[in-house]
Coordinates of C-alpha atoms in Angstrom, one line a residue:
M1 CA -3.8 -24.4 -16.8
T2 CA -5.0 -21.1 -18.2
T3 CA -8.3 -19.9 -16.8
E4 CA -10.8 -17.7 -18.6
F5 CA -11.2 -14.3 -16.9
S6 CA -13.4 -11.3 -17.0
F7 CA -13.2 -7.8 -15.8
S8 CA -16.9 -6.9 -16.0
E9 CA -18.0 -9.6 -13.6
P10 CA -15.5 -8.7 -10.8
L11 CA -16.3 -5.0 -11.2
S12 CA -20.1 -5.8 -11.0
R13 CA -19.7 -8.0 -7.9
A14 CA -17.3 -5.4 -6.3
W15 CA -19.9 -2.7 -6.8
K16 CA -22.6 -4.8 -5.2
R17 CA -20.4 -5.7 -2.3
M18 CA -19.6 -2.0 -1.7
T19 CA -23.2 -0.9 -1.9
D20 CA -24.4 -3.7 0.4
A21 CA -21.7 -3.0 2.9
L22 CA -22.1 0.8 3.1
F23 CA -25.6 1.7 2.0
R24 CA -27.8 -1.3 2.7
P25 CA -28.5 -0.2 5.3
F26 CA -26.5 2.9 5.9
S27 CA -24.9 3.1 9.3
I28 CA -22.6 6.0 10.3
K29 CA -21.1 3.9 13.1
K30 CA -20.1 1.2 10.6
W31 CA -18.6 3.8 8.3
F32 CA -16.4 5.1 11.0
V33 CA -15.3 1.7 12.3
L34 CA -14.7 0.3 8.8
G35 CA -13.0 3.6 7.8
F36 CA -10.7 3.2 10.8
T37 CA -9.5 -0.2 9.5
A38 CA -9.1 1.3 6.0
W39 CA -7.0 4.0 7.6
L40 CA -4.8 1.5 9.4
A41 CA -4.4 -0.5 6.2
G42 CA -3.1 2.6 4.3
L43 CA -1.1 4.1 7.2
A44 CA 2.3 3.5 5.6
S45 CA 1.4 4.8 2.2
G46 CA 2.8 8.3 2.9
G47 CA 6.3 9.5 3.7
G48 CA 8.5 12.5 4.4
G49 CA 11.9 13.9 3.6
G50 CA 14.3 16.7 4.2
G51 CA 17.1 18.7 2.7
S52 CA 20.4 20.2 3.6
S53 CA 22.4 23.2 2.6
A54 CA 26.1 24.1 2.5
G55 CA 28.0 27.3 2.3
P56 CA 30.6 28.3 -0.3
S57 CA 34.3 28.2 0.4
S58 CA 37.0 30.6 -0.7
G59 CA 39.3 29.5 -3.5
D60 CA 42.4 31.2 -2.0
K61 CA 42.4 29.1 1.1
S62 CA 45.0 26.4 1.5
N63 CA 44.0 22.8 1.9
G64 CA 44.9 22.8 5.6
D65 CA 42.9 25.9 6.3
G66 CA 40.0 24.4 4.4
L67 CA 40.0 21.3 6.7
A68 CA 40.4 23.4 9.8
N69 CA 37.4 25.5 8.7
L70 CA 35.4 22.4 8.0
W71 CA 36.2 21.0 11.5
E72 CA 35.2 24.3 13.1
T73 CA 31.9 24.3 11.2
I74 CA 31.1 20.8 12.3
V75 CA 32.0 21.6 16.0
G76 CA 30.1 24.9 15.9
N77 CA 27.0 23.2 14.6
S78 CA 27.2 20.0 16.7
L79 CA 23.8 20.8 18.3
W80 CA 22.0 21.1 15.0
I81 CA 23.7 17.9 13.7
T82 CA 22.6 16.1 16.9
L83 CA 19.0 17.4 16.5
V84 CA 18.9 16.4 12.8
A85 CA 20.3 12.9 13.7
L86 CA 17.7 12.5 16.5
G87 CA 14.9 13.7 14.1
C88 CA 16.0 11.1 11.5
V89 CA 15.9 8.3 14.2
I90 CA 12.4 9.4 15.3
L91 CA 11.2 9.5 11.7
I92 CA 12.6 6.1 11.0
A93 CA 10.9 4.7 14.1
L94 CA 7.6 6.3 13.1
V95 CA 7.8 4.8 9.6
V96 CA 8.6 1.4 11.0
A97 CA 5.7 1.6 13.5
A98 CA 3.3 2.7 10.8
L99 CA 4.5 -0.1 8.5
W100 CA 3.9 -2.7 11.3
V101 CA 0.4 -1.4 12.1
S102 CA -0.6 -1.1 8.5
S103 CA 0.6 -4.7 7.8
R104 CA -1.9 -6.0 10.4
G105 CA -4.5 -3.4 9.2
K106 CA -4.6 -4.8 5.7
F107 CA -5.9 -8.1 7.0
M108 CA -8.4 -6.3 9.3
F109 CA -9.8 -4.3 6.4
L110 CA -9.9 -7.2 4.1
D111 CA -11.7 -9.4 6.6
N112 CA -14.3 -6.7 7.2
V113 CA -14.9 -6.2 3.5
L114 CA -15.1 -9.9 2.8
F115 CA -17.6 -10.7 5.5
N116 CA -19.5 -7.3 5.5
R117 CA -18.8 -6.4 9.1
A118 CA -16.9 -3.8 11.1
L119 CA -14.6 -5.3 13.7
V120 CA -11.3 -4.1 15.1
V121 CA -10.2 -6.1 18.1
D122 CA -11.1 -9.6 16.8
P123 CA -9.2 -9.4 13.4
W124 CA -6.3 -7.5 15.1
K125 CA -5.8 -10.6 17.3
R126 CA -6.5 -13.3 14.7
F127 CA -4.1 -12.0 12.0
R128 CA -1.1 -11.5 14.2
M129 CA 1.0 -14.1 12.4
Q130 CA 0.1 -13.0 8.9
G131 CA 0.6 -9.3 9.8
N132 CA 4.0 -9.8 11.3
S133 CA 5.1 -11.9 8.4
L134 CA 3.9 -9.2 5.9
F135 CA 5.7 -6.5 8.0
F136 CA 9.1 -8.2 7.9
F137 CA 8.8 -8.8 4.2
R138 CA 7.8 -5.2 3.5
I139 CA 10.8 -3.9 5.5
L140 CA 13.2 -6.0 3.5
F141 CA 11.5 -5.2 0.3
F142 CA 11.6 -1.5 1.0
L143 CA 15.3 -1.6 1.8
G144 CA 16.0 -3.7 -1.2
C145 CA 14.1 -1.2 -3.4
I146 CA 16.2 1.7 -2.0
I147 CA 19.4 -0.1 -2.7
L148 CA 18.4 -1.3 -6.1
I149 CA 17.0 2.1 -7.3
G150 CA 20.0 3.9 -5.9
S151 CA 22.6 1.6 -7.4
T152 CA 20.8 1.5 -10.7
G153 CA 20.5 5.3 -10.8
L154 CA 24.2 5.7 -10.1
A155 CA 25.2 3.1 -12.7
I156 CA 23.0 4.8 -15.3
A157 CA 24.3 8.3 -14.5
G158 CA 27.8 7.0 -14.6
T159 CA 27.3 5.3 -17.9
V160 CA 25.6 8.2 -19.5
G161 CA 28.1 10.7 -18.1
F162 CA 31.1 8.6 -19.3
S163 CA 29.6 8.3 -22.8
F164 CA 29.5 12.1 -23.2
W165 CA 32.7 12.7 -21.4
D166 CA 34.5 10.2 -23.7
K167 CA 33.1 12.0 -26.7
V168 CA 31.2 9.0 -28.0
D169 CA 29.4 9.8 -31.3
T170 CA 25.9 11.2 -31.1
T171 CA 24.1 8.1 -32.3
A172 CA 25.8 5.9 -29.7
S173 CA 25.2 8.5 -27.0
I174 CA 21.4 8.6 -27.8
A175 CA 21.3 4.8 -27.8
I176 CA 23.0 4.7 -24.4
V177 CA 20.6 7.3 -22.9
A178 CA 17.6 5.5 -24.4
L179 CA 18.8 2.2 -23.0
A180 CA 19.4 3.7 -19.6
I181 CA 16.0 5.3 -19.4
S182 CA 14.3 2.1 -20.6
S183 CA 16.2 0.1 -17.9
F184 CA 15.1 2.5 -15.2
V185 CA 11.5 2.5 -16.3
A186 CA 11.5 -1.3 -16.4
L187 CA 12.8 -1.4 -12.9
I188 CA 10.1 1.0 -11.6
L189 CA 7.4 -1.0 -13.5
A190 CA 8.7 -4.2 -11.9
I191 CA 8.5 -2.6 -8.4
F192 CA 5.0 -1.3 -9.1
Y193 CA 3.8 -4.8 -10.1
A194 CA 5.5 -6.4 -7.1
I195 CA 3.7 -3.9 -4.7
F196 CA 0.4 -4.4 -6.6
F197 CA 0.6 -8.2 -6.6
L198 CA 1.4 -8.2 -2.9
D199 CA -1.5 -6.1 -1.8
A200 CA -4.1 -7.2 -4.3
F201 CA -3.5 -11.0 -4.4
V202 CA -0.9 -12.3 -1.9
V203 CA -2.6 -10.7 1.1
P204 CA -6.0 -12.3 0.3
L205 CA -4.3 -15.7 -0.2
M206 CA -2.5 -15.3 3.2
H207 CA -5.9 -14.3 4.8
R208 CA -7.8 -17.2 3.3
Y209 CA -5.4 -20.0 4.0
G210 CA -3.5 -18.7 7.0
L211 CA -0.2 -18.5 5.2
G212 CA 3.0 -16.6 5.8
V213 CA 4.1 -14.1 3.1
L214 CA 6.5 -16.5 1.4
D215 CA 3.9 -19.3 1.1
G216 CA 1.5 -16.7 -0.1
W217 CA 3.9 -15.6 -2.9
R218 CA 4.4 -19.3 -3.8
Q219 CA 0.7 -19.9 -4.1
F220 CA 0.3 -16.7 -6.2
F221 CA 3.1 -17.6 -8.5
D222 CA 1.4 -20.9 -9.3
L223 CA -1.6 -18.8 -10.5
L224 CA 0.6 -16.2 -12.2
R225 CA 2.6 -18.8 -14.2
H226 CA -0.5 -19.9 -16.1
N227 CA -2.4 -16.6 -16.2
A228 CA 0.3 -13.9 -16.5
L229 CA -1.6 -11.9 -19.1
A230 CA -4.7 -11.7 -16.9
F231 CA -2.8 -10.4 -13.8
I232 CA -0.7 -7.9 -15.9
L233 CA -3.9 -6.5 -17.5
C234 CA -5.4 -6.3 -14.0
G235 CA -2.5 -4.1 -12.9
L236 CA -3.0 -1.8 -15.8
L237 CA -6.7 -1.5 -15.1
A238 CA -5.9 -0.8 -11.4
L239 CA -3.6 2.0 -12.6
V240 CA -6.3 3.5 -14.8
L241 CA -8.8 3.3 -11.9
G242 CA -6.2 5.1 -9.7
V243 CA -5.9 7.9 -12.3
G244 CA -9.7 8.1 -12.4
V245 CA -9.8 8.4 -8.6
V246 CA -7.3 11.2 -8.6
I247 CA -9.4 13.1 -11.2
L248 CA -12.6 12.5 -9.1
V249 CA -11.0 13.7 -5.9
F250 CA -9.6 16.8 -7.7
T251 CA -13.1 17.5 -9.2
F252 CA -14.6 17.1 -5.7
G253 CA -12.1 19.5 -4.2
C254 CA -12.8 22.1 -6.9
M255 CA -16.6 21.8 -6.7
T256 CA -16.4 22.4 -2.9
C257 CA -14.3 25.6 -3.3
C258 CA -11.2 23.7 -1.9
L259 CA -13.1 22.7 1.3
G260 CA -13.0 19.1 0.1
F261 CA -9.2 19.3 -0.1
L262 CA -9.0 20.5 3.5
L263 CA -11.3 17.6 4.5
L264 CA -9.2 15.0 2.7
M265 CA -6.0 16.3 4.4
I266 CA -7.3 15.3 7.8
P267 CA -6.0 11.8 8.8
Y268 CA -8.6 9.1 9.4
I269 CA -11.4 11.4 8.2
N270 CA -10.1 11.1 4.6
S271 CA -10.4 7.4 4.9
V272 CA -14.0 7.6 6.0
V273 CA -14.9 10.0 3.2
L274 CA -13.2 7.8 0.6
L275 CA -14.5 4.6 2.1
P276 CA -16.6 3.7 -0.9
I277 CA -13.6 3.8 -3.2
S278 CA -11.5 1.8 -0.8
V279 CA -14.1 -0.9 -0.3
F280 CA -14.8 -1.1 -4.1
Y281 CA -11.1 -1.5 -4.9
R282 CA -10.5 -4.1 -2.2
S283 CA -13.6 -6.0 -3.4
F284 CA -12.6 -5.8 -7.1
T285 CA -9.1 -7.3 -6.6
L286 CA -10.6 -10.0 -4.3
E287 CA -13.3 -10.9 -6.8
F288 CA -10.8 -10.9 -9.7
L289 CA -8.6 -13.3 -7.9
A290 CA -11.6 -15.5 -7.0
Q291 CA -11.9 -16.4 -10.7
F292 CA -8.7 -18.4 -10.4
D293 CA -9.3 -19.8 -6.9
G294 CA -12.8 -21.0 -6.3
D295 CA -12.2 -21.4 -2.6
L296 CA -11.0 -17.9 -2.0
V297 CA -14.3 -16.4 -1.0
P298 CA -16.0 -18.6 1.7
A299 CA -19.7 -19.0 1.7
E300 CA -20.1 -17.6 5.2
A301 CA -18.1 -15.8 7.8
P302 CA -16.1 -18.0 10.3
A303 CA -17.4 -18.3 13.8
G304 CA -16.7 -15.3 15.8
P305 CA -18.2 -12.3 17.5
P306 CA -20.7 -10.6 15.2
S307 CA -19.7 -7.2 16.6
E308 CA -17.6 -5.7 19.3
D309 CA -20.4 -4.1 21.2
P310 CA -20.9 -5.6 24.7
P311 CA -24.1 -7.7 24.9
P312 CA -27.1 -5.8 26.1
P313 CA -28.2 -6.3 29.7
P314 CA -31.1 -8.7 30.3
P315 CA -34.5 -7.0 30.5
I316 CA -35.7 -6.3 34.0
E317 CA -39.2 -7.7 34.6
A318 CA -41.6 -5.5 36.4
T319 CA -42.8 -6.8 39.8
A320 CA -46.3 -6.7 40.8

């Protein structure tokens, strides 16, 4: 059954939730604790890469001499090859560790935003099952995307190259190139929406109902099947808001004579500085989804520790 939806109401409620959490009252301690969970949630959003180089070979060498020179080059640079291989292993291990921590961090940050609190240890323990389920799904999804994008790119390059190599007429070549580009754009768009749906809607459903990631996807698909246009438009709005954030950050950096850029380059500190944006976005997607699931936002927080500070010692009564 199709549900009427609005963007203005979720945006308004998200703004109120953000201002209540961060400015009413203002607490620097809460900013740093909540910013820490926001940093954990986005820990796997970055990445790194590397390159390689190769030297030229002489055209007058025989095939046997070329193989011999190649073997000598490999043996002579075995130390560098070992170091590069070791660096790749360490990099992969760091990425996997960041992905595992951020999977748990997404539920920690969401829980704090939903119930207007700043906890670390309690949500870290409570969402162990959901975090691990999300972690394994993200690993498989990441590997699947690499394989899919790589194979699609090779297929498109081969098709386009063959069309020109085989001297296909210009109209057919243009049509092949247009089809190839359209297919690749459609693939990238599908991956974008899968990532957006997972973070914006599946994670809140997992958090609310204690589900694994597959059950979370099933519950979301039940909503998506009847309200596809609403969720697609929400993704486009999120993309527009993301562009607006980039412009805002760039303006902030320029107005501070690039000191703002240096501040935003510091891990964890950038999450604290951008905390209003993170809380607003997390609140918006939560409130938007709540239009289709009336039980998504509970009336009150579940029983648990109100804070992670140790209880104060009992007062000492003065003796006569």
